[in-house]
PDB file of C-alpha atoms in Angstrom:
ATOM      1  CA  UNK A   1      94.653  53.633  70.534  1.00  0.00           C
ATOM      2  CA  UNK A   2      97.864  51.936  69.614  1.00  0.00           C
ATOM      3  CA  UNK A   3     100.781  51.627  72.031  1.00  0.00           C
ATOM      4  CA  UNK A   4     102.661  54.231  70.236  1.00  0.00           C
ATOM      5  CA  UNK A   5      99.734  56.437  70.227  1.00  0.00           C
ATOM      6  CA  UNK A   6      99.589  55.771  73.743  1.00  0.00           C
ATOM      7  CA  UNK A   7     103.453  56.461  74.388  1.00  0.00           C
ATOM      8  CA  UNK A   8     103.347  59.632  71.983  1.00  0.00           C
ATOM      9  CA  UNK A   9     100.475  60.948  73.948  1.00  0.00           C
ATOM     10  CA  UNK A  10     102.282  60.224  77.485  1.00  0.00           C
ATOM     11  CA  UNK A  11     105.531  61.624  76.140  1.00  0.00           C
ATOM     12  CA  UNK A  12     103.370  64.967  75.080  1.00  0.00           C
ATOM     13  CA  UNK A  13     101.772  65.262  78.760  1.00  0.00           C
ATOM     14  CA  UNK A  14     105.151  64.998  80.441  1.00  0.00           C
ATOM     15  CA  UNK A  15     106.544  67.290  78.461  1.00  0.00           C
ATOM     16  CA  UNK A  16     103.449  69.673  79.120  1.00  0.00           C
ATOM     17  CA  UNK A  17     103.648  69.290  83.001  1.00  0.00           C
ATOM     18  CA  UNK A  18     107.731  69.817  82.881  1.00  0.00           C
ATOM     19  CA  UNK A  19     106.931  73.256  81.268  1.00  0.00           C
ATOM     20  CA  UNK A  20     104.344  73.815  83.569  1.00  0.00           C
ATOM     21  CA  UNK A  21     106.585  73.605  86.633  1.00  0.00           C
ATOM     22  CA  UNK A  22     109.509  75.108  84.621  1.00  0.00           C
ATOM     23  CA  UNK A  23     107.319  77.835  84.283  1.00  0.00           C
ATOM     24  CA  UNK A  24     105.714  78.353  88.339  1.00  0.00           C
ATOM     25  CA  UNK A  25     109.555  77.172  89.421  1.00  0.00           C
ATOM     26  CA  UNK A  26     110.391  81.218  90.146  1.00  0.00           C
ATOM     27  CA  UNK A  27     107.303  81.652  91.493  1.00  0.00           C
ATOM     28  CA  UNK A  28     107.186  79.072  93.880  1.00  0.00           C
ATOM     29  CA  UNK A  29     111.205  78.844  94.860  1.00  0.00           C
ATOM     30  CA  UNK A  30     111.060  82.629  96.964  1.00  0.00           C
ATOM     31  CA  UNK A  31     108.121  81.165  99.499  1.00  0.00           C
ATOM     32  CA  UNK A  32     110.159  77.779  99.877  1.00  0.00           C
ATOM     33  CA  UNK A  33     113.206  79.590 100.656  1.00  0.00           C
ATOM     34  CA  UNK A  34     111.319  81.726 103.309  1.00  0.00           C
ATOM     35  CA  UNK A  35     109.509  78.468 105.072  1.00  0.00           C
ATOM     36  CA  UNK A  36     112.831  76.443 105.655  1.00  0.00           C
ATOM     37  CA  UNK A  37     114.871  79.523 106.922  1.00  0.00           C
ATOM     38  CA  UNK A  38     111.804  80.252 109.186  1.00  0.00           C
ATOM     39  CA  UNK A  39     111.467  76.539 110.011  1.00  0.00           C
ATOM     40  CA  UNK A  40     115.083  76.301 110.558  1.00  0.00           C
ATOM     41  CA  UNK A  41     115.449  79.382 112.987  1.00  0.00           C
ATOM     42  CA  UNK A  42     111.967  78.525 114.825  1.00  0.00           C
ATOM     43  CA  UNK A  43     113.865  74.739 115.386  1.00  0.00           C
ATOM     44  CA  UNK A  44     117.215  76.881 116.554  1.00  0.00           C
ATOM     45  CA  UNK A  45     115.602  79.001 119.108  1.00  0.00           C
ATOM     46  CA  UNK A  46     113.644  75.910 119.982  1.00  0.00           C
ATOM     47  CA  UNK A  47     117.103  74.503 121.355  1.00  0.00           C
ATOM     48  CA  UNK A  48     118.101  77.691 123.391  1.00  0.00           C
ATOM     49  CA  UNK A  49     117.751  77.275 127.364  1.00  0.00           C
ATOM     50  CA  UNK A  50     115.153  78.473 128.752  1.00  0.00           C
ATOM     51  CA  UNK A  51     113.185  77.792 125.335  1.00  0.00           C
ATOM     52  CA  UNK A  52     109.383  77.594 126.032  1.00  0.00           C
ATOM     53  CA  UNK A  53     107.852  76.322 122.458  1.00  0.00           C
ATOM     54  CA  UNK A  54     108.757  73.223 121.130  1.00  0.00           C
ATOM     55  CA  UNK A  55     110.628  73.455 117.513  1.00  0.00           C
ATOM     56  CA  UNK A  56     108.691  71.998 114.466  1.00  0.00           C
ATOM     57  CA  UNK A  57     110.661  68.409 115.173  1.00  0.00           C
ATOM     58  CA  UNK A  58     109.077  68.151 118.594  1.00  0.00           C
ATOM     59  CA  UNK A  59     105.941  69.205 117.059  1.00  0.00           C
ATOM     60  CA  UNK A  60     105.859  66.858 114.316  1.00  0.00           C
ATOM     61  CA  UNK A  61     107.070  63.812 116.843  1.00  0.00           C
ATOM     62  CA  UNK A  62     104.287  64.850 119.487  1.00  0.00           C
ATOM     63  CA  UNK A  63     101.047  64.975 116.576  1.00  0.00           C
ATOM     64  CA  UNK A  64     102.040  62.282 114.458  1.00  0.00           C
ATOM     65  CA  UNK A  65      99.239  60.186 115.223  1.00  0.00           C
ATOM     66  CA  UNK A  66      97.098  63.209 114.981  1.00  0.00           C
ATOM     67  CA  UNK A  67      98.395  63.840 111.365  1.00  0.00           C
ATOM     68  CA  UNK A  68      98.308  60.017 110.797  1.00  0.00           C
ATOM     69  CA  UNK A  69      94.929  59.424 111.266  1.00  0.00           C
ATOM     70  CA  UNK A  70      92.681  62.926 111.461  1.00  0.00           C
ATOM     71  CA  UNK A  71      89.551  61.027 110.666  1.00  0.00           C
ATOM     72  CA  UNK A  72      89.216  59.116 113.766  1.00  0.00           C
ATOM     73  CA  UNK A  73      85.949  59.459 115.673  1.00  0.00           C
ATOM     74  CA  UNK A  74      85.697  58.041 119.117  1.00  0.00           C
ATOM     75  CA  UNK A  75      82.231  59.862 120.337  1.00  0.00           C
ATOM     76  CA  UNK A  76      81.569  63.612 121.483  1.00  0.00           C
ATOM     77  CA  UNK A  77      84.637  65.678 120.839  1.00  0.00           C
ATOM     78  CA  UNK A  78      87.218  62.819 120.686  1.00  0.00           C
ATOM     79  CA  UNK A  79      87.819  63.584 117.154  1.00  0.00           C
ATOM     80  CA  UNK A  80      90.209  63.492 114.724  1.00  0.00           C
ATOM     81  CA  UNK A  81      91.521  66.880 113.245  1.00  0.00           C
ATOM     82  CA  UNK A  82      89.385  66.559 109.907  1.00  0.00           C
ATOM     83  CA  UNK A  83      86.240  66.667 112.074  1.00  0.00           C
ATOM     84  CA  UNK A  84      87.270  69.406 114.224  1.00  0.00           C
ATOM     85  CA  UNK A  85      87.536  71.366 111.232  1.00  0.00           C
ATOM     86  CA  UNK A  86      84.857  69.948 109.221  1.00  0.00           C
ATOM     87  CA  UNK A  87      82.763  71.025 111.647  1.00  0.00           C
ATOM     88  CA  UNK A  88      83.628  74.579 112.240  1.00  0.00           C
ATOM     89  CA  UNK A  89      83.620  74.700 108.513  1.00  0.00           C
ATOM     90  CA  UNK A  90      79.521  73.650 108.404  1.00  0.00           C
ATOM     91  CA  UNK A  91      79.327  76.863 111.037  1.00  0.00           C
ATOM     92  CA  UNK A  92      81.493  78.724 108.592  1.00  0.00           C
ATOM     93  CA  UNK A  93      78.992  78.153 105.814  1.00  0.00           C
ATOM     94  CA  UNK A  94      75.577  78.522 107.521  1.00  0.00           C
ATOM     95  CA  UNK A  95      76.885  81.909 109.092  1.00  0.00           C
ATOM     96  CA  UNK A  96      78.456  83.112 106.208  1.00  0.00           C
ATOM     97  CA  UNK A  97      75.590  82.410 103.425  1.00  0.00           C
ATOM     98  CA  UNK A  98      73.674  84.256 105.829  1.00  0.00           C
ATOM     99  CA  UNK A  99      75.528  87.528 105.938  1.00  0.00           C
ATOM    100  CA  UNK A 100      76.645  87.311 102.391  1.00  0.00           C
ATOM    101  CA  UNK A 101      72.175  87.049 101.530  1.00  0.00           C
ATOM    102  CA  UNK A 102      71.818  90.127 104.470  1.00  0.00           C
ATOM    103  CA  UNK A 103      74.463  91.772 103.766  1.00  0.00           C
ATOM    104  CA  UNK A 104      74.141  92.329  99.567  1.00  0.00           C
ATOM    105  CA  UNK A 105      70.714  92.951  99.942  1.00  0.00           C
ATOM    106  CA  UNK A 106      70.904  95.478 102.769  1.00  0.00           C
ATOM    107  CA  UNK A 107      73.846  96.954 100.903  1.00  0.00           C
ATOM    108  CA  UNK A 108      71.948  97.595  97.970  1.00  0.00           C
ATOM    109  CA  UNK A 109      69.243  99.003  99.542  1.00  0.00           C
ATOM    110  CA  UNK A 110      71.166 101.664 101.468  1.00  0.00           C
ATOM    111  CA  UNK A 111      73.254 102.350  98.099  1.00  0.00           C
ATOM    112  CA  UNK A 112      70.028 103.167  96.280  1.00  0.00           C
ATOM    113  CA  UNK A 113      68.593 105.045  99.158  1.00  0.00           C
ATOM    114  CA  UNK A 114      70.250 108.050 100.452  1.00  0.00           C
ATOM    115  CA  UNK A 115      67.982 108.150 103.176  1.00  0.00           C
ATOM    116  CA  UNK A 116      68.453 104.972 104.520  1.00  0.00           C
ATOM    117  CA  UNK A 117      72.062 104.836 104.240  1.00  0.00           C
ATOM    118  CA  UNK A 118      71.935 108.534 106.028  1.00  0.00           C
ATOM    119  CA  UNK A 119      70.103 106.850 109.048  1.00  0.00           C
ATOM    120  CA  UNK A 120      71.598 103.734 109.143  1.00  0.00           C
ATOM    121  CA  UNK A 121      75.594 104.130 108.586  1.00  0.00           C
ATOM    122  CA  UNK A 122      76.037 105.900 112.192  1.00  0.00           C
ATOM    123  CA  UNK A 123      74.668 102.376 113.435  1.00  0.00           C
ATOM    124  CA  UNK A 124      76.425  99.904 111.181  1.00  0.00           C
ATOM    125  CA  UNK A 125      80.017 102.372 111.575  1.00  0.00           C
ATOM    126  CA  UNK A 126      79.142 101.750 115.645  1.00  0.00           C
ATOM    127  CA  UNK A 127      78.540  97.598 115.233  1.00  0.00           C
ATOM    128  CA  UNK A 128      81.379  96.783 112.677  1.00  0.00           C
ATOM    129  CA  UNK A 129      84.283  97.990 115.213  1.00  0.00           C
ATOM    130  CA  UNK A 130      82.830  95.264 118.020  1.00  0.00           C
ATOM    131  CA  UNK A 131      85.362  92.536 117.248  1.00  0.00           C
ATOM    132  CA  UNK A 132      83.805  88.675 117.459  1.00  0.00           C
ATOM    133  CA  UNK A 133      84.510  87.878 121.235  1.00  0.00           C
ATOM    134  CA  UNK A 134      82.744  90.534 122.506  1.00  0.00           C
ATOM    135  CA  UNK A 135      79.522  89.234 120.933  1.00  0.00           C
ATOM    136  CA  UNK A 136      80.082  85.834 121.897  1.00  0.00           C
ATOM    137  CA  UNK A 137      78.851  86.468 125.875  1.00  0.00           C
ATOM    138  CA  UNK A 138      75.637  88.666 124.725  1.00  0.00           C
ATOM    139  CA  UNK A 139      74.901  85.848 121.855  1.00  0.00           C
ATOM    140  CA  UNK A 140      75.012  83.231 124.896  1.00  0.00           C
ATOM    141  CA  UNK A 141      73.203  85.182 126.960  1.00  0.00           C
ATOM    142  CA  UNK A 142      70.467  85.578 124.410  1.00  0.00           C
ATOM    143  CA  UNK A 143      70.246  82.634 122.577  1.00  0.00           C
ATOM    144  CA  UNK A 144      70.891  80.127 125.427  1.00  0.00           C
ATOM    145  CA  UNK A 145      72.514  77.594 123.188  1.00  0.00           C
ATOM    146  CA  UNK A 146      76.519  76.996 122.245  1.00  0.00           C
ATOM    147  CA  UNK A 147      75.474  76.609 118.006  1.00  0.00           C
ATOM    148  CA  UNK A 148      73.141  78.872 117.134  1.00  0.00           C
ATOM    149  CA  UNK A 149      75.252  81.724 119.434  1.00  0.00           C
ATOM    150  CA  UNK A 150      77.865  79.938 117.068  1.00  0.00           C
ATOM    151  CA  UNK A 151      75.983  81.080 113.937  1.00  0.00           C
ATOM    152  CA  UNK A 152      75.257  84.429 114.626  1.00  0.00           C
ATOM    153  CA  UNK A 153      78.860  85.604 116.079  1.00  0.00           C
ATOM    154  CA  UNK A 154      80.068  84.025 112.006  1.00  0.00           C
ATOM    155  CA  UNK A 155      76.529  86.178 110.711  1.00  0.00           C
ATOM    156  CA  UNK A 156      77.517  88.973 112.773  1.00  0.00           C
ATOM    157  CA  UNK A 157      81.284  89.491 111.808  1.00  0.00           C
ATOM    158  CA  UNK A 158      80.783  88.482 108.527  1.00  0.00           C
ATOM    159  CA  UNK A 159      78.380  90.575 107.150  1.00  0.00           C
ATOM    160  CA  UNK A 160      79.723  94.526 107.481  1.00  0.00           C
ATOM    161  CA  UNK A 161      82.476  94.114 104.470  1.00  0.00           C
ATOM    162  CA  UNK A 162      80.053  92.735 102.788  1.00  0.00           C
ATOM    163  CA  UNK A 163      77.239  95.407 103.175  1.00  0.00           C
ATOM    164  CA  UNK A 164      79.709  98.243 103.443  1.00  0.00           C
ATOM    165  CA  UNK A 165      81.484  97.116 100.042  1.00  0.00           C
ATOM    166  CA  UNK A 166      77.720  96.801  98.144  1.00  0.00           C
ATOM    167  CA  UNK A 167      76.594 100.134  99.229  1.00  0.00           C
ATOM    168  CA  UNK A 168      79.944 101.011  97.596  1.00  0.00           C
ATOM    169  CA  UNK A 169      79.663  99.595  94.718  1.00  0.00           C
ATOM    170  CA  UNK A 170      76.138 100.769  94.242  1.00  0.00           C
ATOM    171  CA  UNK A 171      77.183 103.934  94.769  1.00  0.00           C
ATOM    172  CA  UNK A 172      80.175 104.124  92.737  1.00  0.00           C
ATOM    173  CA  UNK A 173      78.062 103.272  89.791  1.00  0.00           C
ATOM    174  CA  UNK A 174      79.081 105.533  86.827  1.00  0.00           C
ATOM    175  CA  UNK A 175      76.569 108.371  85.783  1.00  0.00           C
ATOM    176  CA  UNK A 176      77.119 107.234  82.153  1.00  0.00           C
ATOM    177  CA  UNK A 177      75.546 103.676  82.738  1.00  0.00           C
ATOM    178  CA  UNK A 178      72.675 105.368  84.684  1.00  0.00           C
ATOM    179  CA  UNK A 179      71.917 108.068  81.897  1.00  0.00           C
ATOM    180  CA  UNK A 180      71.903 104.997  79.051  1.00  0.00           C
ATOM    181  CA  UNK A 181      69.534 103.493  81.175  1.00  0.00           C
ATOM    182  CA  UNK A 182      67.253 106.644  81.363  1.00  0.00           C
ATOM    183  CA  UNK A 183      67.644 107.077  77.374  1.00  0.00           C
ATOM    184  CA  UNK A 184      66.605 103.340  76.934  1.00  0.00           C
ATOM    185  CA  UNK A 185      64.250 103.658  79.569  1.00  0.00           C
ATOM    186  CA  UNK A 186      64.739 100.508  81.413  1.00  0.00           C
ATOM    187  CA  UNK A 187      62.356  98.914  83.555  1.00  0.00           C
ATOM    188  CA  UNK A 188      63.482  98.689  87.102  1.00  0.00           C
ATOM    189  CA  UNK A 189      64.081  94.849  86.553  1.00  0.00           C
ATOM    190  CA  UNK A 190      66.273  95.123  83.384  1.00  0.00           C
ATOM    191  CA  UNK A 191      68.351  98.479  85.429  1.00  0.00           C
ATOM    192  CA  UNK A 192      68.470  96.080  88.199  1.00  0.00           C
ATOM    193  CA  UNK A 193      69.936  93.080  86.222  1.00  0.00           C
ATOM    194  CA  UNK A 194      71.997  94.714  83.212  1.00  0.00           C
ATOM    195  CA  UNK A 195      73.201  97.928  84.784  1.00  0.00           C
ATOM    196  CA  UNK A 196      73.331  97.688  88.801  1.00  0.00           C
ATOM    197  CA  UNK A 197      74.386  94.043  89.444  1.00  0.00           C
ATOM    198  CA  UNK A 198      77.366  94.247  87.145  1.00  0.00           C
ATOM    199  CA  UNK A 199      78.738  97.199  88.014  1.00  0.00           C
ATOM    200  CA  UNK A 200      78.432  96.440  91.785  1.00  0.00           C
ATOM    201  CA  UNK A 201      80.174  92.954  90.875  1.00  0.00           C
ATOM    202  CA  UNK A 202      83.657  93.682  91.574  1.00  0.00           C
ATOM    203  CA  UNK A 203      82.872  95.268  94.970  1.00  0.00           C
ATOM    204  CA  UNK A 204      80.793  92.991  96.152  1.00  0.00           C
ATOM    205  CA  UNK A 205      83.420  90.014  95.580  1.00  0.00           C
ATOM    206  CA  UNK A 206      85.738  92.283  97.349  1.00  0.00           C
ATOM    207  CA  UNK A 207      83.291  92.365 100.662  1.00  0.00           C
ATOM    208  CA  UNK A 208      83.122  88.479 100.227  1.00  0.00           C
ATOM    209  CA  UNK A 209      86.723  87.521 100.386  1.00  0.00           C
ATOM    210  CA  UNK A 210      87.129  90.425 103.493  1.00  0.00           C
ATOM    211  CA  UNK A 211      84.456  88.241 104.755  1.00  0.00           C
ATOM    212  CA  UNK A 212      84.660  84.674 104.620  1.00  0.00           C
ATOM    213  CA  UNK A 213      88.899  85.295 106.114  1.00  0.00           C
ATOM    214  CA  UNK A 214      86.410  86.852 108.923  1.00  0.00           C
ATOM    215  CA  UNK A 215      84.276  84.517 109.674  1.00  0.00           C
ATOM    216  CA  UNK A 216      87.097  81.513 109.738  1.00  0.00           C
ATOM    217  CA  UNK A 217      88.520  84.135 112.440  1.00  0.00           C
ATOM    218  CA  UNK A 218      85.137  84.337 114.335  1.00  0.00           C
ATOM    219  CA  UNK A 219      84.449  80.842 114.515  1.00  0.00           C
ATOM    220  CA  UNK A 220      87.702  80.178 115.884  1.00  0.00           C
ATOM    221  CA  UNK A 221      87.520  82.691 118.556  1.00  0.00           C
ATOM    222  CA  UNK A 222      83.832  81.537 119.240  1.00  0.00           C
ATOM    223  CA  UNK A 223      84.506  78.176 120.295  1.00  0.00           C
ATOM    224  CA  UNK A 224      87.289  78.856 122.215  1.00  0.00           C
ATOM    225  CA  UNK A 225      85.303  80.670 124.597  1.00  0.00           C
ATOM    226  CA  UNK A 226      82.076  77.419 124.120  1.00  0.00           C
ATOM    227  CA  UNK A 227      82.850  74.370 125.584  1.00  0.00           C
ATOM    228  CA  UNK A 228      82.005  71.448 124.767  1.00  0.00           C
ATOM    229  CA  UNK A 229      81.625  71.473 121.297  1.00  0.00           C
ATOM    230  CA  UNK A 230      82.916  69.645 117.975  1.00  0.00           C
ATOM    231  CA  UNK A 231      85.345  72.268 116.250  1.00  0.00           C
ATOM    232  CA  UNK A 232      88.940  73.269 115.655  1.00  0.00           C
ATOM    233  CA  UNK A 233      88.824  76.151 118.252  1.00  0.00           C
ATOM    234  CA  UNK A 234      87.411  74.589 121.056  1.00  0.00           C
ATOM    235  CA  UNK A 235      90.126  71.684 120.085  1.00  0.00           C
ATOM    236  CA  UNK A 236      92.768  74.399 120.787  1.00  0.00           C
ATOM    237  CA  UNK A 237      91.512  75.246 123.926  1.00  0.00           C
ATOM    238  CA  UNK A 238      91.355  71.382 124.923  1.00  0.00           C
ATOM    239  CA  UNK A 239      95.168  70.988 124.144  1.00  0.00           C
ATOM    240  CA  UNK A 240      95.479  74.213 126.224  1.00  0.00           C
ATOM    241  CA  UNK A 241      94.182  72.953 129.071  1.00  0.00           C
ATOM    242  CA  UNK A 242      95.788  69.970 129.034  1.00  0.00           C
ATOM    243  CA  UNK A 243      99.155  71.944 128.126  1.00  0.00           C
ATOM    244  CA  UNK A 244      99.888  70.198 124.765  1.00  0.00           C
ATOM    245  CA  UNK A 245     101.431  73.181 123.235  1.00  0.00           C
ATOM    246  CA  UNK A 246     102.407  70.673 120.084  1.00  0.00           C
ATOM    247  CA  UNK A 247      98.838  70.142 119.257  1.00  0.00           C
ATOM    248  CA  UNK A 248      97.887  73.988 119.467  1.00  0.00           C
ATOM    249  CA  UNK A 249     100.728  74.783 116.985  1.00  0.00           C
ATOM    250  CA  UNK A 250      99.769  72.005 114.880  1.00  0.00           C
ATOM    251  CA  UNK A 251      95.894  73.120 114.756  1.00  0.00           C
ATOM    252  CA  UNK A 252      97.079  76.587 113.821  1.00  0.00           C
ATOM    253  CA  UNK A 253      99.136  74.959 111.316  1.00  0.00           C
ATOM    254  CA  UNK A 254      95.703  73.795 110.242  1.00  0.00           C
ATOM    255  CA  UNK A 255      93.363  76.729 110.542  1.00  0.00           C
ATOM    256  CA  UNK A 256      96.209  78.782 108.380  1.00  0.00           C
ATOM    257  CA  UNK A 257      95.976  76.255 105.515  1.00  0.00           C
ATOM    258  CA  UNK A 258      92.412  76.277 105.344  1.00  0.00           C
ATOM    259  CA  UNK A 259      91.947  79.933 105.224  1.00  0.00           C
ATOM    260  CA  UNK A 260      94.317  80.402 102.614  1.00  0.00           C
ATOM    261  CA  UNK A 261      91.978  77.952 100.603  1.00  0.00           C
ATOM    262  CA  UNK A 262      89.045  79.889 101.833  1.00  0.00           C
ATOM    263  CA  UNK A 263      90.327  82.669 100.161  1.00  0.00           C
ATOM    264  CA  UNK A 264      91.836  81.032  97.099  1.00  0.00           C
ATOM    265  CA  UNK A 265      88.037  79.572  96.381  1.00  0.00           C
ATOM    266  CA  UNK A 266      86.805  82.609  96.668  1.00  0.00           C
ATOM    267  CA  UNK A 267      89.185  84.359  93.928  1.00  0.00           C
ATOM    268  CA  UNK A 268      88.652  81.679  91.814  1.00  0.00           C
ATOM    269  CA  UNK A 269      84.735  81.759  91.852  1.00  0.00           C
ATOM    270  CA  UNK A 270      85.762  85.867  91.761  1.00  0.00           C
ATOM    271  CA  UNK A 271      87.388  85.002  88.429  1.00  0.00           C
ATOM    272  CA  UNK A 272      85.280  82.451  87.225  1.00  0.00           C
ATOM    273  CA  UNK A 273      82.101  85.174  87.511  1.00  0.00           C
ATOM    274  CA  UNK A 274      83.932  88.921  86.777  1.00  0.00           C
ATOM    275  CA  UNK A 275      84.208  89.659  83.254  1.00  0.00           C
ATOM    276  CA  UNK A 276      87.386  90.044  81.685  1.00  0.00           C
ATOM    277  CA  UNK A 277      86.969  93.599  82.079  1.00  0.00           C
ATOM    278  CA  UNK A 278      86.300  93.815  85.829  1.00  0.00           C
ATOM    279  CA  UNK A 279      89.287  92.018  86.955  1.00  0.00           C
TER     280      UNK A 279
END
């Protein structure tokens, strides 16, 4: 390539990623305007007497070495803020593969069985209201260990969105696609594949993304309560302890960034599967 090529071809990619932001600019001007003004009131109340919270200056001058350098490891849970939330992330997955297998495959089950979903919805209506600290104590208690009671408060919290939304979207499957299926008389394999699955689609992605903002809530909350463990929420407790109200807002700072791209990878995977049609 020539070095006018080369400067044409530059010149061409500019002018693509100008129109580009020319073109999110409105979109992304509205949310900027609401963070300052709520960064600049949360710093003015900050400077009232009597003020408890530090203001986001304070914040940023008390963490800077924690932003600075989040990949520090200095043994057990002196960690940097990467590993903290690296590692409730590995919970987040273990947990949450687990209730998304469970749950789609109890869900379908109960939305192709009247009976079963008869006898079993009083039950799962009863569990699904139990919000994640209350099974952290009985999860101890039976499991004996801080991880595994880890896993199964994410499995546990995780997994009724996604089983409620299957059933759902078995259910909600149109007669139309089941009489086709009776006129081509498709094998339980082929109604399972062509007719059930993607028709259920859209509901099931819904129970995902309900879940996996979930189980980034239930981790948290779990390892608050478990000491003495790697993870972002026993980290907040720490700084509690040791009154370093700084680091807590910072880590929340933290946890809200990475379940907005929880949720964003979800929608995109959402997209990347859905037909055009399902959307």
């Amino acid at each position: 390539m020539t070095f006018t090529q080369r400067t044409s071809a530059n010149h061409k990619l500019d002018k693509n990623f100008i129109y580009q932001l020319q073109k999110q600019l409105p979109e992304l001007v509205p949310p900027l305007i609401a963070l300052v003004s709520f960064l600049v009131v949360w710093q003015i109340f900050s400077w009232t007497p009597g003020a408890t919270l530090p203001g986001p200056i304070k914040v940023v001058q008390d963490t800077w070495i924690l932003i600075l350098y989040p990949f520090y490891d200095r043994g057990g849970i002196d960690k940097g803020l990467f590993w903290q939330i690296w590692a409730s992330l590995q919970r987040v997955a273990i947990g949450y593969s687990f209730a998304a297998l469970v749950g789609v495959s109890l869900g379908i089950g109960i939305g192709v069985n009247k009976t079963m979903s008869k006898a079993l919805d009083p039950l799962f209506q009863l569990l699904r209201t139990v919000p994640p600290l209350a099974w952290v104590p009985i999860s101890l208690a039976a499991l004996r260990q801080n991880e595994p009671a880890a896993l199964f408060v994410i499995f546990i919290t995780a997994i009724w969105p996604i089983l409620i939304n299957t059933a759902v979207g078995v259910k909600e499957i149109p007669q139309d696609y089941n009489n086709v299926a009776k006129v081509l008389q498709l094998s339980k394999q082929d109604y399972f594949f062509n007719i059930l699955i993607p028709a259920a689609l859209p509901y099931i992605f819904t129970g995902l993304r309900i879940a996996i903002g979930l189980a980034w809530l239930a981790i948290i909350a779990a390892e608050i309560v478990m000491s003495g463990i790697v993870g972002i929420g026993f980290f907040i407790w720490d700084a509690y302890q040791n009154n370093y109200i700084s680091e807590i807002i910072l880590a929340l700072v933290y946890i809200g960034a990475v379940g907005l791209l929880l949720d964003k990878l979800m929608a995109w995977i959402q997209n990347l599967i859905l037909p055009t049609e399902q959307k």
